[in-house]
Amino acid sequence: MTTRRSHPRLVRKLEEALGPELCARLEESTVVELMLNPDGRLFVERLGEGMQALGQMSASAAEIVIGSVAHTLGQEVDVDRPIVSGELPIGGHRFEGLLPPVVAAPTFSVRRRASRLIPLSAYVASGAMTEVQHEALVAAIAARRNIVVVGGTGSGKTTLTNAVIAEMVRVAPEHRLVILEDTTEIRCEAENAVFLRTSDAVDMGLLLKSTLRLRPDRIIVGEVRDGAALTLLKAWNTGHPGGITTVHANDAAAALVRLEQLTAEVSPRPMREVIGEAVDLVVGIERTASGRRIRELLEVEGHADGRWITRPIATEDRSHVA
């Protein structure tokens, strides 16, 4: 276990292993992700620019990086436990590190935590969102509709979620927000907000059950990835509307199917009606060659006769950049 005395030493060791170039990139607000491949090649992804080569890192330095992160997280990393997941002690960025034998050589990825908030209006200004989409999303937030943001890895789900939360705070500053995450990524400037994080002993399902006793007006979950989705949906259905969460899926329709799969992990009975009652709007975001864009907005009106009752919100068919 890392002590208070040893933590600064481990952080210095980590900074030395990363080197001044990577440490500088972690300070850039436009950087989305830093990646090291097994062949020692480094890549950086910036907003609107895609991935670019960044140089090289030796396997020994990469191993020190992964080992230092593991120690600060209180984790063991070796051939039997070759994967380290958690927050980088520098900046709280999301870290995923792998060692042989699951990879040929030390490999890691650092998903940079957003340091600046992009308002919803900026999505329109950049062309990432149409005016119609913006108006519909703002109206849904004001009306306390439950929103699911869907997209693939690196599509910008968390950044968009932060923009939606900022709009929540603007239209209802008196609301108490309870925010649940596995890793710290959500940004919220509400005066009345409670942040909860999972741990090895407390999973998302337990946190959600505790959340209901914290008097929330809106419940926000960074990402649902297991059976805790059912607890969230039930909470949204029982007096806590106006929340938001994210789901990994390719499009809005697939998000509803994904929620079915997640609820099936804890319930033998299909929960399509529960999903149809709880989810009001699905927002699909994607990463394209020219940047991120809002692919679709899908209003969910329920489920009946074996089918979803939905209504797509008009989207202009043009190039979007974020």
GROMACS .gro file of C-alpha atoms in nm:
model
  322
    1MET     CA    1   0.000   0.000   0.000
    2THR     CA    2   0.133   0.346  -0.090
    3THR     CA    3   0.202   0.568   0.210
    4ARG     CA    4   0.179   0.947   0.216
    5ARG     CA    5   0.557   0.959   0.243
    6SER     CA    6   0.623   0.734  -0.056
    7HIS     CA    7   0.356   0.884  -0.285
    8PRO     CA    8   0.552   1.199  -0.385
    9ARG     CA    9   0.857   0.984  -0.461
   10LEU     CA   10   0.651   0.755  -0.684
   11VAL     CA   11   0.502   1.054  -0.865
   12ARG     CA   12   0.850   1.196  -0.931
   13LYS     CA   13   0.962   0.857  -1.057
   14LEU     CA   14   0.659   0.844  -1.285
   15GLU     CA   15   0.725   1.194  -1.421
   16GLU     CA   16   1.086   1.103  -1.495
   17ALA     CA   17   0.980   0.786  -1.677
   18LEU     CA   18   0.715   0.970  -1.881
   19GLY     CA   19   0.964   1.239  -1.973
   20PRO     CA   20   0.911   1.612  -2.029
   21GLU     CA   21   0.743   1.562  -2.370
   22LEU     CA   22   0.457   1.343  -2.242
   23CYS     CA   23   0.417   1.546  -1.924
   24ALA     CA   24   0.383   1.859  -2.139
   25ARG     CA   25   0.122   1.691  -2.359
   26LEU     CA   26  -0.082   1.603  -2.049
   27GLU     CA   27  -0.104   1.976  -1.979
   28GLU     CA   28  -0.251   2.057  -2.321
   29SER     CA   29  -0.627   2.112  -2.314
   30THR     CA   30  -0.668   1.987  -2.673
   31VAL     CA   31  -0.509   1.647  -2.604
   32VAL     CA   32  -0.760   1.361  -2.579
   33GLU     CA   33  -0.537   1.056  -2.543
   34LEU     CA   34  -0.174   0.946  -2.528
   35MET     CA   35  -0.090   0.592  -2.642
   36LEU     CA   36   0.218   0.370  -2.634
   37ASN     CA   37   0.225   0.065  -2.861
   38PRO     CA   38   0.428  -0.253  -2.792
   39ASP     CA   39   0.681  -0.148  -3.058
   40GLY     CA   40   0.766   0.160  -2.852
   41ARG     CA   41   0.591   0.411  -3.077
   42LEU     CA   42   0.396   0.690  -2.909
   43PHE     CA   43   0.083   0.851  -3.048
   44VAL     CA   44  -0.127   1.150  -2.942
   45GLU     CA   45  -0.488   1.228  -3.029
   46ARG     CA   46  -0.603   1.589  -3.021
   47LEU     CA   47  -0.949   1.735  -3.061
   48GLY     CA   48  -1.037   1.758  -3.428
   49GLU     CA   49  -0.697   1.631  -3.545
   50GLY     CA   50  -0.703   1.255  -3.509
   51MET     CA   51  -0.395   1.054  -3.409
   52GLN     CA   52  -0.040   1.169  -3.472
   53ALA     CA   53   0.300   1.010  -3.408
   54LEU     CA   54   0.476   1.154  -3.104
   55GLY     CA   55   0.806   0.970  -3.087
   56GLN     CA   56   0.940   0.667  -2.905
   57MET     CA   57   0.961   0.530  -2.550
   58SER     CA   58   1.186   0.248  -2.433
   59ALA     CA   59   1.035  -0.068  -2.288
   60SER     CA   60   1.222  -0.010  -1.961
   61ALA     CA   61   1.076   0.341  -1.921
   62ALA     CA   62   0.728   0.213  -2.005
   63GLU     CA   63   0.761  -0.062  -1.747
   64ILE     CA   64   0.857   0.198  -1.484
   65VAL     CA   65   0.550   0.404  -1.579
   66ILE     CA   66   0.316   0.108  -1.542
   67GLY     CA   67   0.480  -0.010  -1.219
   68SER     CA   68   0.470   0.339  -1.065
   69VAL     CA   69   0.103   0.381  -1.147
   70ALA     CA   70   0.028   0.039  -0.999
   71HIS     CA   71   0.209   0.125  -0.677
   72THR     CA   72   0.025   0.456  -0.635
   73LEU     CA   73  -0.304   0.269  -0.688
   74GLY     CA   74  -0.207   0.003  -0.434
   75GLN     CA   75  -0.212  -0.265  -0.703
   76GLU     CA   76   0.028  -0.546  -0.786
   77VAL     CA   77   0.151  -0.588  -1.143
   78ASP     CA   78   0.344  -0.891  -1.265
   79VAL     CA   79   0.315  -1.180  -1.513
   80ASP     CA   80   0.015  -1.316  -1.324
   81ARG     CA   81  -0.152  -0.972  -1.296
   82PRO     CA   82  -0.033  -0.792  -1.609
   83ILE     CA   83  -0.306  -0.527  -1.635
   84VAL     CA   84  -0.330  -0.201  -1.441
   85SER     CA   85  -0.645   0.013  -1.460
   86GLY     CA   86  -0.713   0.332  -1.269
   87GLU     CA   87  -0.630   0.699  -1.243
   88LEU     CA   88  -0.292   0.844  -1.324
   89PRO     CA   89  -0.165   1.020  -1.009
   90ILE     CA   90  -0.073   1.314  -1.230
   91GLY     CA   91  -0.391   1.502  -1.316
   92GLY     CA   92  -0.630   1.216  -1.240
   93HIS     CA   93  -0.632   1.099  -1.603
   94ARG     CA   94  -0.762   0.751  -1.687
   95PHE     CA   95  -0.479   0.499  -1.724
   96GLU     CA   96  -0.467   0.151  -1.873
   97GLY     CA   97  -0.136  -0.034  -1.868
   98LEU     CA   98  -0.045  -0.383  -1.988
   99LEU     CA   99   0.266  -0.597  -1.948
  100PRO     CA  100   0.375  -0.925  -2.110
  101PRO     CA  101   0.251  -1.190  -2.157
  102VAL     CA  102  -0.075  -1.026  -2.269
  103VAL     CA  103   0.128  -0.791  -2.494
  104ALA     CA  104   0.467  -0.827  -2.659
  105ALA     CA  105   0.611  -0.533  -2.463
  106PRO     CA  106   0.485  -0.274  -2.210
  107THR     CA  107   0.186  -0.085  -2.350
  108PHE     CA  108  -0.035   0.188  -2.209
  109SER     CA  109  -0.300   0.445  -2.287
  110VAL     CA  110  -0.378   0.765  -2.099
  111ARG     CA  111  -0.722   0.916  -2.158
  112ARG     CA  112  -0.676   1.278  -2.057
  113ARG     CA  113  -0.931   1.421  -1.818
  114ALA     CA  114  -1.102   1.724  -1.970
  115SER     CA  115  -0.967   2.047  -1.822
  116ARG     CA  116  -1.205   2.279  -2.000
  117LEU     CA  117  -1.578   2.264  -2.043
  118ILE     CA  118  -1.716   2.285  -2.395
  119PRO     CA  119  -2.068   2.437  -2.381
  120LEU     CA  120  -2.346   2.299  -2.596
  121SER     CA  121  -2.348   2.623  -2.797
  122ALA     CA  122  -1.990   2.552  -2.905
  123TYR     CA  123  -2.105   2.225  -3.063
  124VAL     CA  124  -2.335   2.426  -3.286
  125ALA     CA  125  -2.071   2.689  -3.362
  126SER     CA  126  -1.821   2.421  -3.469
  127GLY     CA  127  -2.076   2.232  -3.677
  128ALA     CA  128  -2.073   1.924  -3.454
  129MET     CA  129  -2.442   1.972  -3.374
  130THR     CA  130  -2.725   2.117  -3.578
  131GLU     CA  131  -2.951   2.393  -3.452
  132VAL     CA  132  -3.243   2.149  -3.450
  133GLN     CA  133  -3.048   1.904  -3.237
  134HIS     CA  134  -2.937   2.178  -3.000
  135GLU     CA  135  -3.289   2.308  -2.948
  136ALA     CA  136  -3.422   1.957  -2.885
  137LEU     CA  137  -3.144   1.873  -2.639
  138VAL     CA  138  -3.180   2.198  -2.443
  139ALA     CA  139  -3.557   2.148  -2.427
  140ALA     CA  140  -3.510   1.791  -2.299
  141ILE     CA  141  -3.274   1.910  -2.026
  142ALA     CA  142  -3.514   2.182  -1.913
  143ALA     CA  143  -3.806   1.935  -1.913
  144ARG     CA  144  -3.607   1.690  -1.697
  145ARG     CA  145  -3.597   1.418  -1.959
  146ASN     CA  146  -3.364   1.123  -1.896
  147ILE     CA  147  -3.081   1.119  -2.149
  148VAL     CA  148  -2.851   0.840  -2.266
  149VAL     CA  149  -2.539   0.941  -2.459
  150VAL     CA  150  -2.412   0.666  -2.685
  151GLY     CA  151  -2.099   0.619  -2.893
  152GLY     CA  152  -1.782   0.420  -2.933
  153THR     CA  153  -1.454   0.454  -2.746
  154GLY     CA  154  -1.308   0.802  -2.789
  155SER     CA  155  -1.621   0.938  -2.954
  156GLY     CA  156  -1.657   1.222  -2.702
  157LYS     CA  157  -1.937   1.087  -2.481
  158THR     CA  158  -1.795   1.226  -2.157
  159THR     CA  159  -1.721   1.569  -2.304
  160LEU     CA  160  -2.077   1.592  -2.433
  161THR     CA  161  -2.212   1.469  -2.099
  162ASN     CA  162  -2.021   1.747  -1.923
  163ALA     CA  163  -2.179   2.000  -2.159
  164VAL     CA  164  -2.527   1.861  -2.083
  165ILE     CA  165  -2.459   1.877  -1.707
  166ALA     CA  166  -2.351   2.240  -1.742
  167GLU     CA  167  -2.684   2.313  -1.909
  168MET     CA  168  -2.864   2.132  -1.624
  169VAL     CA  169  -2.691   2.361  -1.376
  170ARG     CA  170  -2.779   2.667  -1.582
  171VAL     CA  171  -3.152   2.592  -1.612
  172ALA     CA  172  -3.196   2.449  -1.260
  173PRO     CA  173  -2.921   2.579  -1.029
  174GLU     CA  174  -3.126   2.479  -0.726
  175HIS     CA  175  -3.117   2.108  -0.812
  176ARG     CA  176  -2.909   1.864  -0.609
  177LEU     CA  177  -2.700   1.645  -0.839
  178VAL     CA  178  -2.557   1.309  -0.735
  179ILE     CA  179  -2.284   1.191  -0.971
  180LEU     CA  180  -2.153   0.834  -0.979
  181GLU     CA  181  -1.837   0.723  -1.159
  182ASP     CA  182  -1.578   0.449  -1.176
  183THR     CA  183  -1.304   0.700  -1.262
  184THR     CA  184  -1.322   1.076  -1.215
  185GLU     CA  185  -1.416   1.232  -1.549
  186ILE     CA  186  -1.740   1.421  -1.493
  187ARG     CA  187  -1.715   1.795  -1.441
  188CYS     CA  188  -1.990   1.972  -1.252
  189GLU     CA  189  -1.995   2.323  -1.110
  190ALA     CA  190  -2.329   2.294  -0.930
  191GLU     CA  191  -2.335   2.438  -0.580
  192ASN     CA  192  -2.524   2.133  -0.454
  193ALA     CA  193  -2.349   1.825  -0.592
  194VAL     CA  194  -2.227   1.496  -0.444
  195PHE     CA  195  -1.963   1.288  -0.621
  196LEU     CA  196  -1.949   0.913  -0.554
  197ARG     CA  197  -1.692   0.666  -0.684
  198THR     CA  198  -1.688   0.291  -0.699
  199SER     CA  199  -1.415   0.091  -0.527
  200ASP     CA  200  -1.303  -0.269  -0.504
  201ALA     CA  201  -1.556  -0.318  -0.224
  202VAL     CA  202  -1.842  -0.095  -0.350
  203ASP     CA  203  -1.972  -0.141  -0.702
  204MET     CA  204  -2.203   0.083  -0.903
  205GLY     CA  205  -2.513  -0.110  -0.795
  206LEU     CA  206  -2.442  -0.045  -0.427
  207LEU     CA  207  -2.365   0.320  -0.493
  208LEU     CA  208  -2.694   0.364  -0.675
  209LYS     CA  209  -2.889   0.214  -0.387
  210SER     CA  210  -2.717   0.453  -0.148
  211THR     CA  211  -2.780   0.742  -0.386
  212LEU     CA  212  -3.155   0.716  -0.337
  213ARG     CA  213  -3.105   0.806   0.030
  214LEU     CA  214  -2.904   1.119  -0.053
  215ARG     CA  215  -3.207   1.319  -0.172
  216PRO     CA  216  -3.099   1.369  -0.537
  217ASP     CA  217  -3.293   1.578  -0.785
  218ARG     CA  218  -3.095   1.439  -1.075
  219ILE     CA  219  -2.889   1.118  -1.088
  220ILE     CA  220  -2.589   1.111  -1.319
  221VAL     CA  221  -2.384   0.799  -1.393
  222GLY     CA  222  -2.061   0.836  -1.590
  223GLU     CA  223  -2.115   0.505  -1.768
  224VAL     CA  224  -2.334   0.199  -1.720
  225ARG     CA  225  -2.162  -0.123  -1.812
  226ASP     CA  226  -2.332  -0.394  -1.602
  227GLY     CA  227  -2.653  -0.489  -1.424
  228ALA     CA  228  -2.648  -0.165  -1.227
  229ALA     CA  229  -2.825  -0.021  -1.531
  230LEU     CA  230  -3.151  -0.166  -1.400
  231THR     CA  231  -3.113   0.011  -1.065
  232LEU     CA  232  -3.049   0.339  -1.245
  233LEU     CA  233  -3.351   0.296  -1.472
  234LYS     CA  234  -3.575   0.220  -1.176
  235ALA     CA  235  -3.443   0.527  -0.993
  236TRP     CA  236  -3.516   0.745  -1.294
  237ASN     CA  237  -3.869   0.598  -1.301
  238THR     CA  238  -3.941   0.661  -0.933
  239GLY     CA  239  -3.920   1.032  -0.872
  240HIS     CA  240  -3.568   1.117  -0.991
  241PRO     CA  241  -3.605   1.234  -1.354
  242GLY     CA  242  -3.366   1.450  -1.549
  243GLY     CA  243  -3.052   1.237  -1.529
  244ILE     CA  244  -2.792   1.134  -1.781
  245THR     CA  245  -2.561   0.839  -1.842
  246THR     CA  246  -2.344   0.700  -2.120
  247VAL     CA  247  -2.341   0.362  -2.291
  248HIS     CA  248  -2.098   0.203  -2.534
  249ALA     CA  249  -2.286   0.122  -2.856
  250ASN     CA  250  -2.268   0.209  -3.224
  251ASP     CA  251  -2.594   0.402  -3.253
  252ALA     CA  252  -2.909   0.503  -3.068
  253ALA     CA  253  -3.106   0.189  -3.153
  254ALA     CA  254  -2.814  -0.027  -3.044
  255ALA     CA  255  -2.806   0.162  -2.712
  256LEU     CA  256  -3.156   0.037  -2.629
  257VAL     CA  257  -3.049  -0.318  -2.711
  258ARG     CA  258  -2.739  -0.273  -2.498
  259LEU     CA  259  -2.952  -0.161  -2.204
  260GLU     CA  260  -3.163  -0.475  -2.252
  261GLN     CA  261  -2.848  -0.685  -2.232
  262LEU     CA  262  -2.725  -0.508  -1.919
  263THR     CA  263  -3.055  -0.543  -1.734
  264ALA     CA  264  -3.065  -0.911  -1.833
  265GLU     CA  265  -2.753  -0.963  -1.622
  266VAL     CA  266  -2.961  -0.919  -1.305
  267SER     CA  267  -3.316  -0.996  -1.415
  268PRO     CA  268  -3.450  -1.307  -1.590
  269ARG     CA  269  -3.750  -1.105  -1.705
  270PRO     CA  270  -3.710  -0.868  -2.003
  271MET     CA  271  -3.705  -0.504  -1.894
  272ARG     CA  272  -3.799  -0.337  -2.222
  273GLU     CA  273  -4.099  -0.159  -2.071
  274VAL     CA  274  -3.885  -0.027  -1.785
  275ILE     CA  275  -3.627   0.098  -2.034
  276GLY     CA  276  -3.898   0.253  -2.249
  277GLU     CA  277  -4.044   0.438  -1.950
  278ALA     CA  278  -3.710   0.555  -1.810
  279VAL     CA  279  -3.521   0.664  -2.120
  280ASP     CA  280  -3.656   0.970  -2.296
  281LEU     CA  281  -3.378   1.070  -2.533
  282VAL     CA  282  -3.078   0.889  -2.682
  283VAL     CA  283  -2.799   1.106  -2.822
  284GLY     CA  284  -2.555   0.938  -3.060
  285ILE     CA  285  -2.209   1.088  -3.101
  286GLU     CA  286  -1.934   0.960  -3.327
  287ARG     CA  287  -1.573   1.027  -3.418
  288THR     CA  288  -1.513   1.096  -3.786
  289ALA     CA  289  -1.205   1.179  -3.992
  290SER     CA  290  -1.291   1.550  -3.958
  291GLY     CA  291  -1.378   1.540  -3.588
  292ARG     CA  292  -1.662   1.448  -3.357
  293ARG     CA  293  -2.024   1.504  -3.449
  294ILE     CA  294  -2.369   1.439  -3.310
  295ARG     CA  295  -2.491   1.160  -3.531
  296GLU     CA  296  -2.852   1.138  -3.414
  297LEU     CA  297  -3.110   1.220  -3.151
  298LEU     CA  298  -3.376   0.960  -3.089
  299GLU     CA  299  -3.681   1.025  -2.873
  300VAL     CA  300  -3.800   0.714  -2.692
  301GLU     CA  301  -4.173   0.700  -2.626
  302GLY     CA  302  -4.191   0.345  -2.490
  303HIS     CA  303  -4.208  -0.020  -2.587
  304ALA     CA  304  -4.520  -0.204  -2.698
  305ASP     CA  305  -4.615  -0.506  -2.908
  306GLY     CA  306  -4.254  -0.621  -2.926
  307ARG     CA  307  -4.112  -0.300  -3.069
  308TRP     CA  308  -3.961   0.027  -2.957
  309ILE     CA  309  -4.171   0.336  -3.012
  310THR     CA  310  -3.922   0.604  -3.114
  311ARG     CA  311  -3.903   0.925  -3.312
  312PRO     CA  312  -3.582   1.051  -3.472
  313ILE     CA  313  -3.512   1.422  -3.451
  314ALA     CA  314  -3.415   1.575  -3.785
  315THR     CA  315  -3.044   1.586  -3.861
  316GLU     CA  316  -2.880   1.781  -4.138
  317ASP     CA  317  -2.676   1.555  -4.366
  318ARG     CA  318  -2.350   1.745  -4.378
  319SER     CA  319  -1.997   1.731  -4.241
  320HIS     CA  320  -1.957   1.814  -3.874
  321VAL     CA  321  -1.642   1.901  -3.687
  322ALA     CA  322  -1.573   1.923  -3.312
   0.00000   0.00000   0.00000
